[in-house]
XYZ file of C-alpha atoms in Angstrom:
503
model
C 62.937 -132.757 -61.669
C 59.284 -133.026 -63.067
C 58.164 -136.972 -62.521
C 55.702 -136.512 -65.667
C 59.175 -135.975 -67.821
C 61.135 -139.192 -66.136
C 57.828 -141.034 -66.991
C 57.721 -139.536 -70.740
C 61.301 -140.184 -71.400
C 60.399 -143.883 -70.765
C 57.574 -143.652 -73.580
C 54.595 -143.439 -70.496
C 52.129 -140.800 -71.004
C 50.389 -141.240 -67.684
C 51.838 -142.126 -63.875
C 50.942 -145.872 -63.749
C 51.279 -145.823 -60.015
C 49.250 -143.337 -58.549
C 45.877 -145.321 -57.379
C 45.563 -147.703 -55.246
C 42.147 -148.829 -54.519
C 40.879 -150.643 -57.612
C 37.523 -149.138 -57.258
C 38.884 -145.532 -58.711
C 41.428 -146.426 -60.327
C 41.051 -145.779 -64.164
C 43.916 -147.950 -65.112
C 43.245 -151.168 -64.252
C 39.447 -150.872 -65.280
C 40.281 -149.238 -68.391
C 43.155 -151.843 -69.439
C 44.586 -154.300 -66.675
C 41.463 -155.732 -66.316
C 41.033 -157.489 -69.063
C 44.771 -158.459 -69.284
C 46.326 -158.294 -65.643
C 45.275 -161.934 -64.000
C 46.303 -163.220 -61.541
C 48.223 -166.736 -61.452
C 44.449 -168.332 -59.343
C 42.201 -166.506 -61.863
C 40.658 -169.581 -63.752
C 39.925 -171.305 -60.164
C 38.021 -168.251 -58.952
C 35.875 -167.413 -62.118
C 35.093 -171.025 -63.049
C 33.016 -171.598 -65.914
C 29.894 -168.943 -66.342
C 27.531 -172.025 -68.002
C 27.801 -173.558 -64.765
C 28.051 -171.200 -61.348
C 30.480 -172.626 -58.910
C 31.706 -170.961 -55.385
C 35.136 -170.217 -55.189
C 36.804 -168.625 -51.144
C 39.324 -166.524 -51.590
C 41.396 -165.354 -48.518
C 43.890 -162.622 -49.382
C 45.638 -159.736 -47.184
C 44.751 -155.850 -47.385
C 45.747 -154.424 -50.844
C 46.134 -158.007 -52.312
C 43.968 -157.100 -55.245
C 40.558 -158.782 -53.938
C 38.184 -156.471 -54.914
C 39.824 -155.939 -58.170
C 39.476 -159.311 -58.828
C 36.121 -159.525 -57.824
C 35.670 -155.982 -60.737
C 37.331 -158.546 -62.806
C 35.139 -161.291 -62.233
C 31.975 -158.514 -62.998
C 33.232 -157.348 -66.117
C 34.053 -160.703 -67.819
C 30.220 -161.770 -66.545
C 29.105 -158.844 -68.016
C 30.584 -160.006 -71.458
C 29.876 -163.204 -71.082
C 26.545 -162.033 -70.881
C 26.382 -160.013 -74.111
C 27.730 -162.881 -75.742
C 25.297 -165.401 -74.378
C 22.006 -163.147 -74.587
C 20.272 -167.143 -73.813
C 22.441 -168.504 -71.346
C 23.093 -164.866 -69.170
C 24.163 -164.798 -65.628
C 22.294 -162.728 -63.154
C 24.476 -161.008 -61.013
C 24.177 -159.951 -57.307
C 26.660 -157.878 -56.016
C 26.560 -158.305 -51.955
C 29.109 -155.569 -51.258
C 27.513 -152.624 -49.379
C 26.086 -154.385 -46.223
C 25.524 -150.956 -44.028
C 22.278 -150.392 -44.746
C 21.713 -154.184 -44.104
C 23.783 -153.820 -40.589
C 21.894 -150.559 -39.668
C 18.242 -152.092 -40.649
C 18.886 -155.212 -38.339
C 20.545 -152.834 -35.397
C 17.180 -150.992 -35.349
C 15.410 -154.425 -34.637
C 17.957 -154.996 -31.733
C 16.853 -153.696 -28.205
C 19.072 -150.461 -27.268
C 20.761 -152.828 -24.312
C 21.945 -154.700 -27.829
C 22.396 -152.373 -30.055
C 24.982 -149.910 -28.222
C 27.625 -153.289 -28.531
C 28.638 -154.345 -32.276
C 29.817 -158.159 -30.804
C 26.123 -158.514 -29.402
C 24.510 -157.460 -32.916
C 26.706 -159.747 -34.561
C 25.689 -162.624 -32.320
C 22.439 -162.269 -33.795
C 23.269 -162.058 -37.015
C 22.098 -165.647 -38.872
C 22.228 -167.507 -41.993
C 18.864 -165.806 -43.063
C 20.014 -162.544 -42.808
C 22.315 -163.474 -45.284
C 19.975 -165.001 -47.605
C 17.485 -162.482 -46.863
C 20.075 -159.725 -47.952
C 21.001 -161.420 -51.135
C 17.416 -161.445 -52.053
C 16.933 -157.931 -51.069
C 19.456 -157.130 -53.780
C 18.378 -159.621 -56.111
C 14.985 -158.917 -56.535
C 15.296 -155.249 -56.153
C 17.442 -155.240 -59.383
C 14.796 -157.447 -61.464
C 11.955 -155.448 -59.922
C 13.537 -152.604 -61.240
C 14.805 -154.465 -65.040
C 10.766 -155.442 -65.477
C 9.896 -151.198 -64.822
C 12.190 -150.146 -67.634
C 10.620 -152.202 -69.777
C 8.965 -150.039 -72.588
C 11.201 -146.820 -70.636
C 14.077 -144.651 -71.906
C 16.117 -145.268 -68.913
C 19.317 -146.549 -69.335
C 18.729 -149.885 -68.002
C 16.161 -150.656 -70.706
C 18.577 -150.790 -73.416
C 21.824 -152.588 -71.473
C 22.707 -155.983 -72.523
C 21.674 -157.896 -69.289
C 17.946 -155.916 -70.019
C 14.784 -157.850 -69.534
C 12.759 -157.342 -72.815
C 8.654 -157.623 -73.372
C 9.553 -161.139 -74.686
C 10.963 -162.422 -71.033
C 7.811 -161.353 -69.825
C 5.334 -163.194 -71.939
C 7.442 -166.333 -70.530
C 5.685 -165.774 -67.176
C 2.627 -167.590 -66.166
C 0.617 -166.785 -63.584
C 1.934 -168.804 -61.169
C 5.476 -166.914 -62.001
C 3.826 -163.839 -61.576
C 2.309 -164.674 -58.355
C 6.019 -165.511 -57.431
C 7.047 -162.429 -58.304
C 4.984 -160.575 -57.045
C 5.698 -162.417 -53.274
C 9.272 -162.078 -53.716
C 8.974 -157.864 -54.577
C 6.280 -157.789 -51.571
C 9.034 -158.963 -49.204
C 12.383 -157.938 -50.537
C 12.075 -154.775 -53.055
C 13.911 -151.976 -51.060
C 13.766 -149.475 -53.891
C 13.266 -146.040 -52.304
C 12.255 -144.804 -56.149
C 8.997 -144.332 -54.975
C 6.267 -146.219 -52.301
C 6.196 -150.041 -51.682
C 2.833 -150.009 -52.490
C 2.855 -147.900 -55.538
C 5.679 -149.957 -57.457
C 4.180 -152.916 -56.881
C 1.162 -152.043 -58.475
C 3.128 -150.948 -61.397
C 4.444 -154.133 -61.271
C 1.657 -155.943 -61.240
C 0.091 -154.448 -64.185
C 3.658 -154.487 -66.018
C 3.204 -158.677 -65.228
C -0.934 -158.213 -66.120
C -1.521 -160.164 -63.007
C -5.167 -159.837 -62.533
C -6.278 -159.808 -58.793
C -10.087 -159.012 -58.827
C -10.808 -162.043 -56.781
C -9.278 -160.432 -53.694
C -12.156 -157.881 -53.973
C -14.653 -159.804 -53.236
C -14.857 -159.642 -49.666
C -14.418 -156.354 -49.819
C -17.651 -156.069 -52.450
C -19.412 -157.966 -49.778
C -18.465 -156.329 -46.780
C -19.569 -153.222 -48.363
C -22.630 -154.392 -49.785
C -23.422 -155.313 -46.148
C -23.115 -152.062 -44.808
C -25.080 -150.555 -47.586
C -27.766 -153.057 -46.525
C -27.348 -152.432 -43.007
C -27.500 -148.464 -43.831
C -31.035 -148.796 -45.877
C -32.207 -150.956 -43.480
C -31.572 -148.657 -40.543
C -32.806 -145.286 -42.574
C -35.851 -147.675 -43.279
C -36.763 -148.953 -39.584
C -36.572 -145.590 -38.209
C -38.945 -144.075 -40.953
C -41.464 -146.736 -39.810
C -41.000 -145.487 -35.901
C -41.480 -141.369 -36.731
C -44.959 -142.625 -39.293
C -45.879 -144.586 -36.364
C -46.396 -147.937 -38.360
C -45.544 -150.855 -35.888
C -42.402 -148.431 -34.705
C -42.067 -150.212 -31.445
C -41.790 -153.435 -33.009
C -39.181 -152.032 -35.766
C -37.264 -150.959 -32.929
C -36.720 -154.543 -31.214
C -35.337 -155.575 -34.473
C -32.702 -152.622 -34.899
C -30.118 -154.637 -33.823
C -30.467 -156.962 -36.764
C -28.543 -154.117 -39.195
C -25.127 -154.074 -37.116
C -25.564 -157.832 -37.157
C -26.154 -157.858 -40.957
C -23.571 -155.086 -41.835
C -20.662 -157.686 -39.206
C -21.978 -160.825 -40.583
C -21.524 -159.245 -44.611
C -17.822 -158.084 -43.237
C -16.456 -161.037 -41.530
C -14.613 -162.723 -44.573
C -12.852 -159.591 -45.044
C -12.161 -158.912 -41.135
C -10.985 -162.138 -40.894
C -8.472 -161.952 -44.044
C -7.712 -158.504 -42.418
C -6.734 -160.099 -39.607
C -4.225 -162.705 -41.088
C -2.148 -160.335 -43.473
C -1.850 -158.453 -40.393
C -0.271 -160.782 -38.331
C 1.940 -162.195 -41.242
C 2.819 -158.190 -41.991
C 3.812 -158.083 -38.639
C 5.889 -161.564 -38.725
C 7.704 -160.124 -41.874
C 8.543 -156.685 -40.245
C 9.860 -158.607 -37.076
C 11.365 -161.399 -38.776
C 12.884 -160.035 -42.069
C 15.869 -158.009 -39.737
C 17.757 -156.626 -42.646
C 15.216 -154.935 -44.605
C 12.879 -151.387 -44.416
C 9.392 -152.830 -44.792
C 6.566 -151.227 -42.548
C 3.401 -153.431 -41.390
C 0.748 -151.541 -43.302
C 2.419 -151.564 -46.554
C 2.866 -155.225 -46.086
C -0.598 -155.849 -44.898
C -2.193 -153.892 -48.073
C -0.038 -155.166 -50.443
C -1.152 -158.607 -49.183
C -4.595 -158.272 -49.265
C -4.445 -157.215 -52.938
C -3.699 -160.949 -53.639
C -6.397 -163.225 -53.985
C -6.787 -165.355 -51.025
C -5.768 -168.982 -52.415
C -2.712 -167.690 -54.139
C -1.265 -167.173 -50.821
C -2.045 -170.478 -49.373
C 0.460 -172.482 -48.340
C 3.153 -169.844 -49.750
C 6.319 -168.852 -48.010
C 7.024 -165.870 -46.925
C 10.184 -164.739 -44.517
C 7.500 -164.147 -41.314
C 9.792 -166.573 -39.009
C 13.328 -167.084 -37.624
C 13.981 -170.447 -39.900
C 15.892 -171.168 -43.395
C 13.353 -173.874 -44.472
C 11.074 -170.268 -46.172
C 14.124 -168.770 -47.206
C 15.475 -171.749 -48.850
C 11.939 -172.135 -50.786
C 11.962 -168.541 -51.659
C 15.657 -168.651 -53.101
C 14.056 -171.146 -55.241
C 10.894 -169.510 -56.393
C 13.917 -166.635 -57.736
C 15.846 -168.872 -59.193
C 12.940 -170.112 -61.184
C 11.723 -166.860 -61.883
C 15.268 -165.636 -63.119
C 15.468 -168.610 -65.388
C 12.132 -167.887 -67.344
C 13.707 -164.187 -67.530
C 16.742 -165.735 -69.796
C 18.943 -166.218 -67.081
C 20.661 -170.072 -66.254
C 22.425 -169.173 -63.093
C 23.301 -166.653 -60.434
C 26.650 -165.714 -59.366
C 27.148 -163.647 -55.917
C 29.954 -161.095 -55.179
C 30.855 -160.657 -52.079
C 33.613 -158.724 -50.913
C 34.393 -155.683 -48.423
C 33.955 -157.472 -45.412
C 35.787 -155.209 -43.725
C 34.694 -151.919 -44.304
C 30.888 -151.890 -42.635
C 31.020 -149.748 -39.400
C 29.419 -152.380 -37.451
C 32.678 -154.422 -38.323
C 35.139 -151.965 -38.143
C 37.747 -154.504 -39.719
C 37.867 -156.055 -36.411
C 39.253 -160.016 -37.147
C 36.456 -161.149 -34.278
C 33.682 -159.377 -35.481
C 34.111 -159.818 -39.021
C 34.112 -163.631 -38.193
C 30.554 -163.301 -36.544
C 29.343 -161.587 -39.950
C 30.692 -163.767 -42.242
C 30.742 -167.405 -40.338
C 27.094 -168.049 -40.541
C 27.518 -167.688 -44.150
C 29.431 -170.775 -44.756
C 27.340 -173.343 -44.592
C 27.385 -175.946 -47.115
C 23.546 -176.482 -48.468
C 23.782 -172.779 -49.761
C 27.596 -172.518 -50.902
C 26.323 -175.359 -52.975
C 23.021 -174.345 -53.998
C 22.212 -175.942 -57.682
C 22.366 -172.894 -60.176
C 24.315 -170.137 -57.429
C 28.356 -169.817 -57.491
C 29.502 -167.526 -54.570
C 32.470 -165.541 -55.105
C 33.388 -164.846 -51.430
C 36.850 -162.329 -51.377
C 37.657 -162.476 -47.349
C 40.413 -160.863 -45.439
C 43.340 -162.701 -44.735
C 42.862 -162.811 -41.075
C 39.666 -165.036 -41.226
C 41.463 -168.175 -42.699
C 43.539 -168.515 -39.676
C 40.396 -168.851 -37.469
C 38.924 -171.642 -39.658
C 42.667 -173.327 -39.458
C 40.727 -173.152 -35.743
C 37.576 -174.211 -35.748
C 36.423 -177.370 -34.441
C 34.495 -180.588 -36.270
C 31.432 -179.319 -36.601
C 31.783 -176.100 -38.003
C 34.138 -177.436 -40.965
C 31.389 -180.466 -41.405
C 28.798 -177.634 -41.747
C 30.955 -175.254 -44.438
C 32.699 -178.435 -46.167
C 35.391 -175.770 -47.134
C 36.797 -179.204 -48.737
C 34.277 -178.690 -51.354
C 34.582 -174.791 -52.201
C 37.608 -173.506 -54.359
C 39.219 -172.432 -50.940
C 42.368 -170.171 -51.895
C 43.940 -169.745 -48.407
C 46.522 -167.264 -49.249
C 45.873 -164.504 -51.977
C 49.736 -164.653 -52.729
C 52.066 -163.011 -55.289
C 55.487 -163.699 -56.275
C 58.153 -161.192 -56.591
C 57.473 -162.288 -60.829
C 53.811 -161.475 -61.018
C 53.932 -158.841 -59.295
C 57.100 -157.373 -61.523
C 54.331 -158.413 -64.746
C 51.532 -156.891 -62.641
C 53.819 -153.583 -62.639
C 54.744 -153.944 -66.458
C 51.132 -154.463 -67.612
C 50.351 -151.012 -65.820
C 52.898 -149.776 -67.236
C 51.979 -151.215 -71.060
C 48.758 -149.381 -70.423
C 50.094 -146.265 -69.522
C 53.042 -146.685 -72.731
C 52.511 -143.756 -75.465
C 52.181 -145.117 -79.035
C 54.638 -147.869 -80.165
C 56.360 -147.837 -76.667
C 57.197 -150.823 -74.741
C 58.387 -149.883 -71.275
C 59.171 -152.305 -68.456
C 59.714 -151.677 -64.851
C 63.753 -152.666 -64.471
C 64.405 -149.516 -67.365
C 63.541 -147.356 -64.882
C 66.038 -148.535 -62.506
C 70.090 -147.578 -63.387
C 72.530 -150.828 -63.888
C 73.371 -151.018 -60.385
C 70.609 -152.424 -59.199
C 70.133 -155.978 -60.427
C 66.807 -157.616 -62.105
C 67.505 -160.536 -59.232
C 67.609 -157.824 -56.661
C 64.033 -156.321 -58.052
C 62.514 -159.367 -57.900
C 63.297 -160.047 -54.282
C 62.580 -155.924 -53.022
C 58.910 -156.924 -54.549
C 58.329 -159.913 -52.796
C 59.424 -158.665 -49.677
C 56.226 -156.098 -50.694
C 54.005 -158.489 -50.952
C 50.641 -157.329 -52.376
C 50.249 -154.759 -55.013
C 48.591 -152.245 -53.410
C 52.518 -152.011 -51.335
C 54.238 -152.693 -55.152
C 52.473 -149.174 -56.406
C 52.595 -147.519 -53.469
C 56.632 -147.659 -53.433
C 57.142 -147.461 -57.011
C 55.590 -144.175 -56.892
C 57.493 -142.968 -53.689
C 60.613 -144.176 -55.431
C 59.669 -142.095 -58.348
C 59.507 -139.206 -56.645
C 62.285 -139.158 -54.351
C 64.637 -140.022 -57.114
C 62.683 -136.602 -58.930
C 63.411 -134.381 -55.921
C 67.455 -135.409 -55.938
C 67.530 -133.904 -59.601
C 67.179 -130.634 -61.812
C 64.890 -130.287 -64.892
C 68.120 -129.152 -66.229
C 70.532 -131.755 -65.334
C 67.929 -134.563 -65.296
C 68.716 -138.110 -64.710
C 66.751 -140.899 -66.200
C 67.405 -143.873 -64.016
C 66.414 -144.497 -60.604
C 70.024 -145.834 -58.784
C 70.040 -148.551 -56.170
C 70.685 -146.142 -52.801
C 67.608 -144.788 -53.682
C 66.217 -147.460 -54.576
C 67.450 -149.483 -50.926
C 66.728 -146.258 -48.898
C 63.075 -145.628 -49.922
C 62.307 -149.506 -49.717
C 63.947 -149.594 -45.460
C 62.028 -146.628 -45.154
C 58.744 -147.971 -46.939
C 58.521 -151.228 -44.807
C 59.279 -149.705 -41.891
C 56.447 -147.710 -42.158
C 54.595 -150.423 -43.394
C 55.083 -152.500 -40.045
C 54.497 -149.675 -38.006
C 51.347 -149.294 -39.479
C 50.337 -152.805 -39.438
């Protein structure tokens, strides 16, 4: 028997239960999620106007990343509904090429043992990651400004206006921040940050002027070489020119030291921001020109991520959140989810806690203007259950939106499976999940089986196999309609069997 005809006699045009990982599945982001919540939905998202962090723990398959999709798309409407009051979003998802940057700064001794990385692994690799992806999207918002690129005309698009909202001292932020953090491989460090600079119209002529001295020095030095030796071969006074040769190397160093000595400095601050910023691809001569194109008192006293310390991070975070705010933006919300998937983790519990630990620390969970939206495995919450004083003193968990146990009930789960279902229905159909089940197995009975499942990703995955093995006891032409309880009972033993064999 043909599944796609049991599904179409039930008024379902499409199988409702064939993905499982919300990234690809076409379902859910074409219809459940906007109407599938579930029951700890209005604790997670919070209010938009005013970014708060919400920590949710939740098993494999529990639906964490789609409700962190969920939590994108409604911020992403919220936005286009808000065009004054938008949310910049920063999607901290992907960390491999984070985890493989700071394994290249690790000695090989370190770098051939994950647990050793992760030891080294710190709150400002964290923030300096965020940033990384933060300011890489503006840098590259500001660029299609004036473009045909299909950034430029997206509702969360920076427009000409934004810009003019800049001063210079914005720009000069700006400009530090995409210096340090923009990891766009669209074309060379250098190169896009010159287009950004002229995109901001931040003049920096006053940076040349050591430069315009030191080579007006050797141009004096030159002429005054070519000039002393023309006096020794006419024989005017040449002996006396020669004593006083050594006066044009003098002149040409003396003209040259202001910019020898600013040479010197961006190069050692290049070189603390290569050594010190672990998570991102920056070389020291990019770094080094790029900062001697700004003027020299625009970088006094200006931080930059050159040591191993929060204090600059914590001022630089600040310098983008008042950037972002001129932009038309009144908060930031950060996704983070996945934890498990980097290969430096490997979904081990232990190493995964070294990752994500140093992340929960109270002065940024509750940074003024940022809401983190943290989705964590499962296994994590019973190891802060075991942490001592101080680390709970330093995460104040207390304070955060904690959800400790991503949990459904046998009932949202059945109304998860009906709303896939609903999406799936062919015109003026209203299926639900029990008419697909014969008489003989009770609704009570349903409601238990998909408990005893657990998490969704479980619910569809036996639905389906259900489907199907009721399809291969029947004909196409002696079809039956209605799944019957053996079958039902049978495929469930054998599902969770499996299911605990495979951990």
């Amino acid at each position: 028997m043909n599944i796609q005809s049991l599904l179409e006699h039930h008024g379902i045009s499409r199988n409702p239960f064939a993905e499982e990982d919300a990234q690809t599945d076409q379902v859910f982001k074409e219809h459940c999620i906007s109407s599938a919540y579930h029951p700890v939905w209005d604790k997670v998202y919070g209010d938009p106007a005013e970014p708060s962090t919400a920590i949710v723990f939740g098993p494999k398959g529990s639906g964490k990343t789609a409700m962190r999709l969920q939590v994108d798309r409604h911020l992403a409407r919220y936005n286009a509904q808000h065009p004054e009051q938008r949310v910049f979003v920063i999607r901290y998802d992907d960390f491999n090429p984070f985890l493989d940057h700071f394994s290249e700064r690790m000695s090989r001794r370190v770098a051939r043992k994950p647990e050793k990385v992760l030891d080294a692994w710190r709150l400002w690799d964290h923030m300096d990651a965020i940033l990384c992806i933060g300011v890489t999207s503006l840098v590259d918002r500001v660029l299609a400004i004036g473009s045909t690129r299909e950034d430029a005309s997206s509702e969360d698009a920076i427009t000409t206006a934004h810009l003019a909202k800049l001063d210079r001292t914005a720009a000069r932020d700006f400009l530090l921040l995409a210096m340090a953090y923009d990891q766009s491989t669209a074309s060379t460090s250098v190169g896009r940050w010159s287009q950004l600079r002229k995109k901001l119209s931040f003049s920096n002529w006053l940076a040349l002027w050591d430069v315009s001295l030191a080579m007006i020095g050797t141009i004096v030095a030159v002429v005054l070489t070519g000039y002393l030796f023309m006096r020794q071969n006419g024989g005017e006074d040449g002996g006396r020119s020669l004593t006083i040769l050594w006066l044009a190397p003098a002149l040409a160093l003396l003209f040259s030291s202001p910019f020898l000595w600013r040479w010197i400095k961006c190069h050692f601050a290049a070189m603390g921001i290569r050594r010190h910023m672990r998570v991102g691809k920056r070389e020291v001569g990019s770094l080094r020109t790029v900062l001697l194109r700004f003027p020299r008192r625009e970088l006094a006293n200006q931080p930059i991520p050159r040591y191993d310390r929060t204090d600059d991070r914590y001022e630089l975070l600040n310098k983008f959140q008042g950037l972002i705010e001129r932009l038309g933006y009144r908060g930031i919300i950060v996704l983070m989810d996945r934890v498990d998937e980097p290969h430096l983790t490997g979904g081990k519990q232990e190493l995964m806690k070294r990752f994500v630990w140093p992340m929960l620390d109270n002065k940024l969970l509750k940074q003024p203007g940022i809401g983190f939206k943290l989705m964590l495995p499962q296994e994590l919450y019973r190891d802060v259950e075991r942490e001592n004083r101080d680390f709970h003193e330093r995460a104040r968990l207390d304070k955060q939106n904690v959800v400790p146990s991503f949990a459904w009930t046998g009932e949202s789960l059945y109304d998860l499976a009906r709303a896939r279902m609903m999406a799936c229905a062919a015109e003026g159909a209203s299926p639900e999940p029990k008419d697909l089940f014969a008489d003989d197995l009770s609704y009570n009975r349903m409601l238990t089986a998909f408990q005893s499942l657990r998490v969704p990703r479980h619910l569809f995955r036996f639905l389906y196999r259900v489907l199907v093995e009721h399809c291969n006891k029947h004909t196409d032409s002696v079809p039956e309609f209605r799944v019957r309880a053996e079958t039902f009972e049978t495929t469930l033993a054998v599902y969770q069997r499996e299911a605990e064999l495979g951990g």
